[in-house]
Amino acid sequence: MGPLALAGAGIVTAMEKIAIRRLPIQTAATLGILLILGAQTFQQSAKYHDLITLYQATLAKNPKCWMAEYNLGLALKNQGQLDQAIAHYRRAIDIWPDYVDAHYNLGGAYIEKGEIDEALAEYRRAIEIRP
């Protein structure tokens, strides 16, 4: 909130110096703060452009987020990027070794690549965790 308070104070000071008297100073300051917040919201919304961008932004802030790793793997697999999907499923499993869905989908990615032995190992692990 520090930058917002500073911006608000600057807006109030500027409004007093410009002597815009039609709007009360508080209203002008509120509008200025809303403008700043709106700009920040617009900037932040770029991170929600697509799922891959969203999960990459999440992982940049929280590298140990197993859910973002897993979901990024799903999104990449849906785009046919199997090697990248496998890497993210593996990271999800590194963070949460007993995450059944990650093992299962990792097995599915291996099947799509024709790596049957790796797929079977992941399916077996999923069954060990949740028989």
mmCIF file of C-alpha atoms in Angstrom:
data_model
loop_
_atom_site.group_PDB
_atom_site.id
_atom_site.type_symbol
_atom_site.label_atom_id
_atom_site.label_comp_id
_atom_site.label_asym_id
_atom_site.label_seq_id
_atom_site.Cartn_x
_atom_site.Cartn_y
_atom_site.Cartn_z
ATOM 1 C CA MET A 1 0.000 0.000 0.000
ATOM 2 C CA GLY A 2 3.008 2.325 0.295
ATOM 3 C CA PRO A 3 3.064 3.316 -3.397
ATOM 4 C CA LEU A 4 -0.696 3.819 -3.377
ATOM 5 C CA ALA A 5 -0.540 6.102 -0.352
ATOM 6 C CA LEU A 6 2.239 8.090 -1.993
ATOM 7 C CA ALA A 7 0.267 8.294 -5.243
ATOM 8 C CA GLY A 8 -2.850 9.359 -3.369
ATOM 9 C CA ALA A 9 -0.949 12.092 -1.549
ATOM 10 C CA GLY A 10 0.535 13.243 -4.842
ATOM 11 C CA ILE A 11 -2.867 13.376 -6.475
ATOM 12 C CA VAL A 12 -4.339 15.373 -3.600
ATOM 13 C CA THR A 13 -1.433 17.826 -3.705
ATOM 14 C CA ALA A 14 -1.684 18.169 -7.473
ATOM 15 C CA MET A 15 -5.415 18.755 -7.331
ATOM 16 C CA GLU A 16 -4.972 21.458 -4.720
ATOM 17 C CA LYS A 17 -2.338 23.207 -6.846
ATOM 18 C CA ILE A 18 -4.334 22.958 -10.059
ATOM 19 C CA ALA A 19 -7.308 24.278 -8.136
ATOM 20 C CA ILE A 20 -9.913 22.063 -9.720
ATOM 21 C CA ARG A 21 -12.828 23.049 -7.567
ATOM 22 C CA ARG A 22 -15.665 21.289 -9.360
ATOM 23 C CA LEU A 23 -14.828 17.972 -7.729
ATOM 24 C CA PRO A 24 -14.042 17.704 -4.074
ATOM 25 C CA ILE A 25 -10.406 16.799 -3.459
ATOM 26 C CA GLN A 26 -11.368 13.485 -1.870
ATOM 27 C CA THR A 27 -13.340 12.483 -4.955
ATOM 28 C CA ALA A 28 -10.462 13.416 -7.236
ATOM 29 C CA ALA A 29 -8.020 11.456 -5.070
ATOM 30 C CA THR A 30 -10.343 8.461 -5.071
ATOM 31 C CA LEU A 31 -10.610 8.602 -8.854
ATOM 32 C CA GLY A 32 -6.821 8.807 -9.110
ATOM 33 C CA ILE A 33 -6.364 5.773 -6.890
ATOM 34 C CA LEU A 34 -8.993 3.880 -8.891
ATOM 35 C CA LEU A 35 -7.102 4.753 -12.056
ATOM 36 C CA ILE A 36 -3.877 3.370 -10.572
ATOM 37 C CA LEU A 37 -5.616 0.205 -9.384
ATOM 38 C CA GLY A 38 -7.269 -0.217 -12.765
ATOM 39 C CA ALA A 39 -3.904 0.043 -14.506
ATOM 40 C CA GLN A 40 -2.414 -2.541 -12.145
ATOM 41 C CA THR A 41 -5.381 -4.848 -12.735
ATOM 42 C CA PHE A 42 -4.947 -4.524 -16.494
ATOM 43 C CA GLN A 43 -1.249 -5.314 -16.163
ATOM 44 C CA GLN A 44 -1.975 -8.321 -13.917
ATOM 45 C CA SER A 45 -4.656 -9.642 -16.278
ATOM 46 C CA ALA A 46 -1.984 -10.469 -18.861
ATOM 47 C CA LYS A 47 -1.027 -13.384 -16.605
ATOM 48 C CA TYR A 48 -4.455 -14.896 -17.201
ATOM 49 C CA HIS A 49 -4.144 -14.850 -20.987
ATOM 50 C CA ASP A 50 -4.024 -18.637 -21.104
ATOM 51 C CA LEU A 51 -3.484 -21.543 -18.716
ATOM 52 C CA ILE A 52 0.180 -21.990 -19.554
ATOM 53 C CA THR A 53 0.931 -18.336 -18.815
ATOM 54 C CA LEU A 54 -1.086 -18.514 -15.596
ATOM 55 C CA TYR A 55 0.721 -21.587 -14.259
ATOM 56 C CA GLN A 56 4.129 -20.269 -15.307
ATOM 57 C CA ALA A 57 3.415 -17.033 -13.427
ATOM 58 C CA THR A 58 2.294 -19.056 -10.405
ATOM 59 C CA LEU A 59 5.487 -21.123 -10.456
ATOM 60 C CA ALA A 60 7.619 -17.997 -10.781
ATOM 61 C CA LYS A 61 6.179 -16.854 -7.451
ATOM 62 C CA ASN A 62 5.842 -20.278 -5.828
ATOM 63 C CA PRO A 63 8.258 -22.826 -7.324
ATOM 64 C CA LYS A 64 7.085 -25.548 -4.923
ATOM 65 C CA CYS A 65 3.454 -25.441 -6.042
ATOM 66 C CA TRP A 66 2.725 -29.046 -6.990
ATOM 67 C CA MET A 67 -0.713 -28.119 -8.301
ATOM 68 C CA ALA A 68 0.681 -25.549 -10.749
ATOM 69 C CA GLU A 69 3.334 -28.031 -11.920
ATOM 70 C CA TYR A 70 0.693 -30.696 -12.487
ATOM 71 C CA ASN A 71 -1.773 -28.350 -14.205
ATOM 72 C CA LEU A 72 0.977 -26.932 -16.399
ATOM 73 C CA GLY A 73 1.785 -30.513 -17.374
ATOM 74 C CA LEU A 74 -1.864 -31.070 -18.324
ATOM 75 C CA ALA A 75 -1.980 -27.889 -20.406
ATOM 76 C CA LEU A 76 1.251 -28.742 -22.201
ATOM 77 C CA LYS A 77 0.117 -32.315 -22.858
ATOM 78 C CA ASN A 78 -3.111 -30.982 -24.364
ATOM 79 C CA GLN A 79 -0.974 -28.949 -26.765
ATOM 80 C CA GLY A 80 1.061 -31.998 -27.710
ATOM 81 C CA GLN A 81 4.199 -30.873 -25.871
ATOM 82 C CA LEU A 82 4.786 -34.249 -24.246
ATOM 83 C CA ASP A 83 8.416 -33.788 -23.185
ATOM 84 C CA GLN A 84 7.602 -30.556 -21.369
ATOM 85 C CA ALA A 85 4.471 -32.099 -19.860
ATOM 86 C CA ILE A 86 6.508 -35.028 -18.558
ATOM 87 C CA ALA A 87 9.005 -32.647 -16.964
ATOM 88 C CA HIS A 88 6.223 -30.827 -15.110
ATOM 89 C CA TYR A 89 4.504 -34.032 -13.993
ATOM 90 C CA ARG A 90 7.871 -35.166 -12.626
ATOM 91 C CA ARG A 91 8.320 -31.879 -10.752
ATOM 92 C CA ALA A 92 4.841 -32.269 -9.254
ATOM 93 C CA ILE A 93 5.820 -35.763 -8.116
ATOM 94 C CA ASP A 94 9.120 -34.469 -6.706
ATOM 95 C CA ILE A 95 7.126 -32.035 -4.578
ATOM 96 C CA TRP A 96 4.380 -34.524 -3.653
ATOM 97 C CA PRO A 97 5.601 -38.084 -4.286
ATOM 98 C CA ASP A 98 2.228 -39.687 -3.528
ATOM 99 C CA TYR A 99 0.209 -37.559 -5.952
ATOM 100 C CA VAL A 100 -1.697 -40.289 -7.791
ATOM 101 C CA ASP A 101 -3.051 -38.098 -10.594
ATOM 102 C CA ALA A 102 0.450 -36.970 -11.531
ATOM 103 C CA HIS A 103 1.680 -40.569 -11.704
ATOM 104 C CA TYR A 104 -1.356 -41.580 -13.754
ATOM 105 C CA ASN A 105 -1.030 -38.720 -16.249
ATOM 106 C CA LEU A 106 2.722 -39.162 -16.438
ATOM 107 C CA GLY A 107 2.004 -42.765 -17.416
ATOM 108 C CA GLY A 108 -0.411 -41.533 -20.074
ATOM 109 C CA ALA A 109 2.202 -39.176 -21.503
ATOM 110 C CA TYR A 110 4.688 -42.031 -21.659
ATOM 111 C CA ILE A 111 2.093 -44.172 -23.476
ATOM 112 C CA GLU A 112 1.648 -41.416 -26.065
ATOM 113 C CA LYS A 113 5.413 -41.343 -26.569
ATOM 114 C CA GLY A 114 5.531 -45.116 -26.909
ATOM 115 C CA GLU A 115 7.596 -45.530 -23.729
ATOM 116 C CA ILE A 116 5.621 -48.459 -22.360
ATOM 117 C CA ASP A 117 8.012 -49.547 -19.586
ATOM 118 C CA GLU A 118 8.060 -46.045 -18.097
ATOM 119 C CA ALA A 119 4.270 -45.850 -18.367
ATOM 120 C CA LEU A 120 3.813 -49.176 -16.590
ATOM 121 C CA ALA A 121 6.109 -48.050 -13.771
ATOM 122 C CA GLU A 122 4.001 -44.917 -13.246
ATOM 123 C CA TYR A 123 0.733 -46.845 -13.373
ATOM 124 C CA ARG A 124 2.085 -49.358 -10.843
ATOM 125 C CA ARG A 125 3.126 -46.526 -8.550
ATOM 126 C CA ALA A 126 -0.342 -44.968 -8.816
ATOM 127 C CA ILE A 127 -1.916 -48.314 -7.881
ATOM 128 C CA GLU A 128 0.470 -48.697 -4.927
ATOM 129 C CA ILE A 129 -0.599 -45.306 -3.620
ATOM 130 C CA ARG A 130 -4.316 -45.776 -4.217
ATOM 131 C CA PRO A 131 -5.209 -49.445 -4.821
#
